[in-house]
Short mmCIF file of C-alpha atoms in Angstrom, two decimals:
data_model
loop_
_atom_site.label_atom_id
_atom_site.label_comp_id
_atom_site.label_asym_id
_atom_site.label_seq_id
_atom_site.Cartn_x
_atom_site.Cartn_y
_atom_site.Cartn_z
CA MET A 1 22.91 -33.75 -0.28
CA LYS A 2 19.14 -33.67 -0.72
CA VAL A 3 17.54 -30.28 -0.12
CA LEU A 4 13.85 -29.36 -0.20
CA LEU A 5 13.46 -25.78 -1.47
CA LEU A 6 10.14 -24.15 -0.54
CA SER A 7 9.10 -20.91 -2.22
CA ALA A 8 5.62 -20.03 -0.98
CA TYR A 9 5.15 -16.83 -2.99
CA HIS A 10 7.17 -17.41 -6.15
CA ALA A 11 7.60 -13.83 -7.36
CA GLU A 12 10.16 -12.96 -10.02
CA SER A 13 13.10 -12.33 -7.68
CA HIS A 14 12.31 -15.53 -5.76
CA ARG A 15 12.21 -17.47 -9.04
CA GLN A 16 15.58 -16.05 -10.13
CA TRP A 17 17.09 -16.98 -6.77
CA ALA A 18 15.74 -20.55 -6.84
CA GLU A 19 16.82 -21.14 -10.43
CA GLY A 20 20.25 -19.64 -9.79
CA LEU A 21 20.80 -21.97 -6.85
CA GLN A 22 19.80 -24.99 -8.91
CA ARG A 23 22.18 -24.03 -11.73
CA HIS A 24 25.18 -23.19 -9.60
CA CYS A 25 25.09 -25.42 -6.50
CA ALA A 26 26.30 -28.60 -8.15
CA GLY A 27 26.65 -30.52 -4.90
CA ILE A 28 22.93 -30.25 -4.09
CA ASP A 29 20.11 -32.57 -5.20
CA TRP A 30 17.16 -30.14 -5.25
CA THR A 31 13.45 -30.78 -4.87
CA VAL A 32 11.45 -27.57 -5.37
CA LEU A 33 7.90 -26.73 -4.33
CA SER A 34 6.53 -23.30 -5.22
CA LEU A 35 3.21 -21.49 -5.19
CA PRO A 36 2.21 -18.66 -7.56
CA PRO A 37 2.57 -15.02 -6.45
CA ARG A 38 -1.12 -14.12 -6.13
CA HIS A 39 -3.77 -13.89 -3.39
CA PHE A 40 -1.11 -12.65 -0.97
CA SER A 41 -3.05 -12.88 2.30
CA TRP A 42 -4.16 -16.45 1.62
CA ARG A 43 -0.84 -17.54 0.22
CA ILE A 44 1.33 -16.41 3.11
CA ARG A 45 -0.98 -17.89 5.74
CA GLY A 46 -2.24 -20.92 3.81
CA ASN A 47 0.88 -22.38 2.20
CA GLY A 48 1.43 -24.83 5.06
CA LEU A 49 -2.10 -26.16 4.65
CA SER A 50 -1.82 -26.31 0.84
CA TRP A 51 1.46 -28.21 0.81
CA SER A 52 0.81 -30.53 3.74
CA MET A 53 -2.41 -31.79 2.12
CA LEU A 54 -1.61 -31.56 -1.60
CA GLU A 55 2.12 -32.41 -1.62
CA ALA A 56 2.28 -34.91 1.26
CA ASP A 57 4.27 -37.53 -0.66
CA THR A 58 6.90 -34.98 -1.74
CA LEU A 59 7.26 -33.63 1.80
CA ARG A 60 7.75 -37.12 3.20
CA ALA A 61 10.41 -38.15 0.68
CA GLY A 62 13.30 -37.57 3.13
CA TYR A 63 15.74 -34.64 2.97
CA ASP A 64 19.00 -33.59 4.53
CA ALA A 65 17.90 -29.95 4.78
CA ILE A 66 15.11 -27.49 4.02
CA LEU A 67 15.69 -24.11 2.39
CA ALA A 68 12.52 -22.00 2.65
CA THR A 69 11.69 -18.42 1.75
CA SER A 70 10.38 -16.18 4.49
CA MET A 71 6.91 -16.31 2.90
CA THR A 72 6.80 -19.99 3.88
CA ASP A 73 4.91 -20.70 7.10
CA LEU A 74 7.61 -23.09 8.24
CA ALA A 75 6.37 -23.43 11.82
CA THR A 76 2.90 -24.53 10.67
CA LEU A 77 4.27 -26.78 7.94
CA ARG A 78 6.52 -28.62 10.40
CA GLY A 79 3.57 -29.11 12.73
CA LEU A 80 1.33 -30.46 9.97
CA CYS A 81 4.07 -32.66 8.49
CA PRO A 82 5.99 -34.28 11.37
CA GLU A 83 8.49 -35.81 8.92
CA LEU A 84 9.89 -32.30 8.43
CA ALA A 85 10.02 -31.43 12.11
CA MET A 86 13.51 -32.88 12.64
CA THR A 87 14.95 -31.86 9.27
CA PRO A 88 17.31 -28.88 9.74
CA ALA A 89 16.04 -25.75 8.01
CA VAL A 90 17.30 -22.45 6.65
CA VAL A 91 14.89 -19.55 6.10
CA TYR A 92 15.88 -16.99 3.47
CA PHE A 93 14.55 -13.44 3.63
CA HIS A 94 14.22 -11.69 0.27
CA GLU A 95 12.14 -9.09 2.14
CA ASN A 96 10.48 -8.74 5.51
CA GLN A 97 6.93 -7.69 6.20
CA PHE A 98 7.93 -5.42 9.09
CA ALA A 99 9.53 -2.97 6.65
CA TYR A 100 7.18 -3.37 3.69
CA PRO A 101 5.33 -0.12 2.84
CA ALA A 102 1.57 -0.44 3.27
CA SER A 103 -0.73 -0.10 0.28
CA GLU A 104 -4.09 1.63 0.51
CA ARG A 105 -5.59 -1.52 -1.03
CA GLN A 106 -4.24 -3.76 1.77
CA HIS A 107 -5.99 -4.47 5.05
CA ALA A 108 -3.84 -3.81 8.10
CA SER A 109 -2.84 -7.18 9.52
CA LEU A 110 -0.05 -8.60 11.64
CA GLU A 111 -0.37 -12.02 10.00
CA PRO A 112 2.38 -11.59 7.34
CA ALA A 113 4.84 -10.20 9.87
CA MET A 114 4.07 -12.96 12.35
CA VAL A 115 4.61 -15.63 9.68
CA ASN A 116 8.04 -14.08 9.05
CA LEU A 117 8.85 -14.11 12.74
CA TYR A 118 7.66 -17.63 13.52
CA SER A 119 9.40 -19.03 10.44
CA ALA A 120 12.68 -17.41 11.48
CA LEU A 121 12.36 -18.88 14.98
CA ALA A 122 11.44 -22.33 13.61
CA ALA A 123 14.65 -22.53 11.54
CA GLN A 124 18.18 -23.55 12.52
CA LYS A 125 19.66 -20.81 10.34
CA VAL A 126 18.37 -17.47 9.01
CA LEU A 127 19.75 -15.61 6.00
CA PHE A 128 18.97 -12.11 4.72
CA ASN A 129 19.83 -10.67 1.32
CA SER A 130 21.04 -7.37 2.83
CA GLN A 131 22.05 -5.80 6.10
CA TYR A 132 19.17 -3.35 5.69
CA ASN A 133 16.74 -6.26 5.45
CA ARG A 134 18.08 -7.84 8.64
CA ASP A 135 18.27 -4.58 10.60
CA SER A 136 14.79 -3.44 9.61
CA MET A 137 13.30 -6.76 10.67
CA ILE A 138 15.08 -6.61 14.02
CA GLU A 139 13.80 -3.07 14.59
CA GLY A 140 10.29 -4.08 13.50
CA CYS A 141 10.27 -7.05 15.86
CA LYS A 142 11.58 -4.90 18.71
CA ALA A 143 8.78 -2.37 18.16
CA LEU A 144 6.13 -5.09 17.99
CA LEU A 145 7.31 -6.96 21.07
CA SER A 146 7.45 -3.74 23.08
CA ARG A 147 3.68 -3.34 22.62
CA LEU A 148 2.76 -6.80 23.92
CA PRO A 149 1.46 -7.06 27.50
CA ASP A 150 3.37 -9.87 29.20
CA PHE A 151 5.46 -13.05 28.89
CA VAL A 152 7.35 -11.51 25.97
CA PRO A 153 10.76 -13.15 25.27
CA THR A 154 12.19 -10.02 23.68
CA ALA A 155 15.86 -10.69 24.45
CA GLN A 156 15.70 -14.27 23.18
CA VAL A 157 13.95 -13.31 19.93
CA LEU A 158 16.34 -10.45 19.18
CA ALA A 159 19.35 -12.66 19.96
CA ARG A 160 18.16 -15.26 17.44
CA LEU A 161 17.61 -12.65 14.73
CA SER A 162 20.91 -10.89 15.42
CA ALA A 163 22.72 -14.17 14.72
CA ALA A 164 21.37 -14.20 11.15
CA GLU A 165 23.84 -13.84 8.26
CA VAL A 166 23.70 -11.65 5.17
CA LEU A 167 23.98 -13.52 1.86
CA PRO A 168 22.71 -11.70 -1.25
CA VAL A 169 20.89 -13.18 -4.21
CA GLY A 170 23.32 -13.79 -7.06
CA ILE A 171 23.15 -12.79 -10.71
CA ASP A 172 24.63 -14.39 -13.80
CA PRO A 173 27.41 -12.55 -15.65
CA LEU A 174 26.18 -10.44 -18.54
CA GLU A 175 27.97 -9.60 -21.76
CA PRO A 176 30.91 -7.24 -21.15
CA ALA A 177 29.73 -3.63 -21.03
CA LEU A 178 30.18 -1.80 -24.33
CA PRO A 179 31.27 1.83 -24.66
CA ARG A 180 28.19 4.06 -24.61
CA PRO A 181 27.86 6.33 -27.63
CA GLY A 182 27.66 10.10 -27.15
CA GLY A 183 24.55 12.22 -27.49
CA ARG A 184 21.51 12.27 -25.24
CA LEU A 185 21.68 10.80 -21.76
CA GLN A 186 19.85 7.44 -21.68
CA VAL A 187 18.08 6.77 -18.35
CA ILE A 188 16.31 3.51 -17.53
CA TRP A 189 13.79 2.94 -14.70
CA ASN A 190 13.36 -0.85 -14.64
CA HIS A 191 11.04 -1.94 -11.85
CA ARG A 192 7.65 -3.49 -11.19
CA TRP A 193 4.90 -0.99 -11.98
CA GLU A 194 3.57 -0.92 -8.43
CA TYR A 195 3.30 1.65 -5.65
CA ASP A 196 6.27 0.33 -3.63
CA LYS A 197 8.69 1.11 -6.45
CA GLY A 198 7.90 4.81 -6.16
CA PRO A 199 6.34 5.85 -9.49
CA GLU A 200 5.21 9.14 -7.92
CA GLY A 201 8.87 9.81 -7.16
CA LEU A 202 9.77 9.03 -10.76
CA LEU A 203 7.19 11.55 -11.98
CA ALA A 204 8.62 14.15 -9.57
CA VAL A 205 12.13 13.48 -10.91
CA ALA A 206 10.94 13.82 -14.52
CA ARG A 207 9.25 17.12 -13.68
CA ALA A 208 12.42 18.41 -12.02
CA CYS A 209 14.49 17.33 -15.05
CA ASP A 210 12.02 19.05 -17.38
CA ALA A 211 12.30 22.25 -15.34
CA LEU A 212 16.11 22.07 -15.61
CA GLY A 213 15.93 21.58 -19.36
CA LEU A 214 17.88 18.32 -19.11
CA VAL A 215 18.43 16.61 -22.45
CA ALA A 216 17.71 12.94 -21.78
CA ASP A 217 15.60 9.97 -22.82
CA PHE A 218 13.68 8.05 -20.15
CA HIS A 219 13.05 4.34 -20.69
CA VAL A 220 10.33 3.15 -18.30
CA VAL A 221 10.21 -0.64 -18.40
CA GLY A 222 9.28 -3.51 -16.13
CA GLN A 223 6.59 -5.97 -15.15
CA ARG A 224 3.09 -4.51 -15.47
CA PHE A 225 -0.17 -5.72 -13.97
CA ARG A 226 -3.86 -5.40 -14.75
CA ARG A 227 -4.12 -2.64 -12.17
CA GLN A 228 -1.30 -0.12 -12.07
CA PRO A 229 -0.83 3.32 -10.49
CA PRO A 230 -2.41 6.07 -12.64
CA VAL A 231 0.75 8.14 -12.25
CA PHE A 232 2.26 6.26 -15.19
CA ALA A 233 -0.21 7.91 -17.55
CA GLU A 234 0.82 11.33 -16.20
CA LEU A 235 4.47 10.44 -16.67
CA ARG A 236 3.96 9.40 -20.26
CA THR A 237 2.13 12.64 -21.03
CA LEU A 238 4.98 14.66 -19.52
CA LEU A 239 7.67 12.80 -21.47
CA ASP A 240 5.68 13.12 -24.70
CA SER A 241 5.20 16.87 -24.26
CA SER A 242 8.60 17.92 -22.86
CA ALA A 243 10.83 20.11 -25.00
CA THR A 244 14.01 18.37 -23.81
CA LEU A 245 13.05 15.00 -22.33
CA GLY A 246 12.27 12.07 -24.60
CA LEU A 247 10.12 8.98 -24.17
CA GLY A 248 12.15 5.84 -24.87
CA ARG A 249 11.02 2.25 -24.42
CA TRP A 250 7.82 1.80 -22.45
CA GLY A 251 6.37 -1.25 -20.69
CA TYR A 252 7.39 -4.87 -20.51
CA LEU A 253 10.24 -6.14 -22.71
CA GLU A 254 11.27 -9.69 -23.51
CA VAL A 255 14.63 -10.72 -22.05
CA ASP A 256 16.81 -10.29 -25.15
CA ASP A 257 15.24 -6.93 -26.02
CA TYR A 258 15.63 -5.79 -22.43
CA ARG A 259 19.30 -6.73 -22.31
CA ARG A 260 19.97 -4.88 -25.56
CA LEU A 261 18.38 -1.82 -23.99
CA LEU A 262 20.54 -2.13 -20.86
CA ALA A 263 23.63 -2.28 -23.08
CA ARG A 264 22.89 1.18 -24.49
CA CYS A 265 21.60 2.96 -21.38
CA ASP A 266 23.83 5.20 -19.28
CA ILE A 267 21.98 5.44 -15.97
CA VAL A 268 19.77 3.02 -14.04
CA LEU A 269 17.42 5.00 -11.80
CA SER A 270 15.51 3.94 -8.69
CA THR A 271 12.88 5.94 -6.82
CA ALA A 272 11.81 2.97 -4.69
CA LEU A 273 9.95 3.14 -1.40
CA HIS A 274 11.27 -0.32 -0.65
CA ASP A 275 14.11 -2.39 -1.97
CA PHE A 276 15.80 -5.06 0.10
CA GLN A 277 18.48 -5.82 -2.51
CA GLY A 278 17.39 -4.45 -5.88
CA LEU A 279 18.13 -7.13 -8.47
CA SER A 280 16.97 -5.03 -11.42
CA VAL A 281 19.44 -2.30 -10.45
CA LEU A 282 22.22 -4.84 -9.89
CA GLU A 283 21.70 -6.44 -13.31
CA ALA A 284 21.72 -3.04 -15.00
CA VAL A 285 24.98 -2.09 -13.28
CA ALA A 286 26.49 -5.41 -14.38
CA ALA A 287 25.52 -4.42 -17.93
CA GLY A 288 27.41 -1.13 -17.59
CA CYS A 289 24.81 1.34 -16.31
CA VAL A 290 25.77 3.85 -13.63
CA PRO A 291 23.33 3.58 -10.70
CA LEU A 292 21.43 6.60 -9.37
CA LEU A 293 19.60 5.61 -6.20
CA PRO A 294 18.07 7.12 -3.07
CA LYS A 295 20.39 7.27 -0.07
CA ARG A 296 18.26 4.91 1.99
CA LEU A 297 16.97 1.33 2.00
CA CYS A 298 19.61 -1.23 0.99
CA TYR A 299 21.45 0.97 -1.51
CA PRO A 300 24.14 2.59 0.68
CA GLU A 301 25.61 -0.81 1.61
CA PHE A 302 26.00 -1.86 -2.05
CA TYR A 303 26.89 1.31 -4.01
CA PRO A 304 29.28 4.29 -3.69
CA GLY A 305 28.15 7.66 -2.38
CA SER A 306 28.51 9.20 -5.84
CA SER A 307 25.54 7.08 -6.95
CA LEU A 308 23.21 8.16 -4.11
CA TYR A 309 20.89 11.16 -3.90
CA GLN A 310 19.00 12.36 -0.84
CA GLY A 311 16.57 14.98 0.41
CA ASP A 312 14.40 15.66 3.42
CA SER A 313 11.16 15.55 1.41
CA ALA A 314 9.85 14.11 -1.85
CA ALA A 315 10.44 17.45 -3.58
CA THR A 316 14.02 17.92 -2.40
CA GLU A 317 14.84 14.30 -3.14
CA ALA A 318 13.55 14.73 -6.72
CA ALA A 319 15.56 17.94 -7.10
CA ALA A 320 18.72 16.21 -5.87
CA CYS A 321 18.16 13.35 -8.31
CA ALA A 322 17.64 15.75 -11.23
CA ALA A 323 20.82 17.63 -10.31
CA ALA A 324 22.73 14.33 -10.23
CA LEU A 325 21.39 13.43 -13.68
CA ALA A 326 22.61 16.79 -14.98
CA ARG A 327 26.09 16.01 -13.59
CA PHE A 328 26.01 12.59 -15.21
CA ALA A 329 25.05 14.17 -18.53
CA SER A 330 28.16 16.35 -18.26
CA ASP A 331 30.26 13.30 -17.35
CA LYS A 332 28.93 11.47 -20.40
CA ALA A 333 29.87 14.36 -22.67
CA GLN A 334 33.41 14.12 -21.32
CA GLY A 335 33.54 10.33 -21.55
CA GLU A 336 33.79 9.90 -17.78
CA LEU A 337 30.77 7.73 -16.97
CA LYS A 338 31.81 4.41 -15.44
CA ALA A 339 29.71 1.78 -13.68
CA PRO A 340 30.97 0.28 -10.39
CA VAL A 341 32.23 -3.31 -10.33
CA VAL A 342 29.64 -5.83 -9.08
CA THR A 343 31.37 -9.17 -9.77
CA GLN A 344 31.13 -9.97 -6.05
CA PHE A 345 27.41 -10.55 -6.66
CA TYR A 346 27.89 -13.12 -9.42
CA TRP A 347 26.63 -16.62 -8.66
CA GLY A 348 30.15 -17.94 -9.11
CA ALA A 349 31.17 -16.02 -5.99
CA LEU A 350 27.99 -16.58 -3.95
CA ALA A 351 26.93 -20.18 -4.71
CA PRO A 352 29.78 -21.76 -2.68
CA ARG A 353 28.63 -19.74 0.32
CA TYR A 354 25.09 -21.12 0.00
CA GLU A 355 26.46 -24.65 -0.29
CA ALA A 356 28.60 -24.12 2.80
CA VAL A 357 25.56 -22.99 4.83
CA LEU A 358 23.53 -26.02 3.77
CA MET A 359 26.37 -28.47 4.24
CA GLY A 360 27.02 -27.00 7.67
CA LEU A 361 23.55 -28.12 8.82
CA ARG A 362 24.71 -31.76 8.67
CA ARG A 363 27.39 -31.33 11.31
#
């Protein structure tokens, strides 16, 4: 089966997904087109123009199916390249723009959300990586459509979206988790250094832990960019000056170094404002880390209640997280820390489901 995979904003999680599919779906002959994850406003609205003009021969090569990310402007691309108009398509949502937290550096625009919506409606099949992702898009669409003046096909749109399936991104098995040595609690925060991953929340948690006198090392690692929230400098100062907290690894790590760090950490921490599946958390749990995550977003559908903290404000949420870390430190001292099983997210379990969806388009 020949499948054209289109990734219009090829960020790290999208790259992992595309490469995992190519490795594990043996029955598929893949052709992949991707565009770099920069110039967001242009990329999400202009990818149909870019590909239809610059990759015309590839698009016209003939395929049994299309698998496109939700950043792909599938409706426009099918209009500009008629050869694709009759090829059955699946759109995969790693995230949706209806539930993406706004940045002060972004201009308010409906364009990204509308691209998501039109691409979903232009496809024969829609997949989401989590129930939270699907539900938040449905609620976002419902709110948007309720504000429009007339000739609004609300019921039809919501029916199409409600028929979408949930199929997570897979991960590759990691080395079997090793017993963690005793001593100080090792906490890793392993996310992109951007506003939507909640660095202000991380600083609030560190301050609450410092006030409790928690004995722990914080490893703050992940992809960094030329511009990053200034809160990271405050966090580093706090960890450097605390009497009980320690500063562990800091910044971007190469893959092997990163995996060695995961193998010796106890807790993987998230303070995210948005996460539609949370691959960095999932990989850390597969490596043996116990997750500690806010009781919101996608996390409650994937992890047990013992791994979730909550509050009715940023301050109470940080306090709840710090209290949970103190409990985990006690559990570690007693040898009772144990990560949940996540083998259901391995590619070996998920790849056949992707193949079945694509093969089903031929019927």
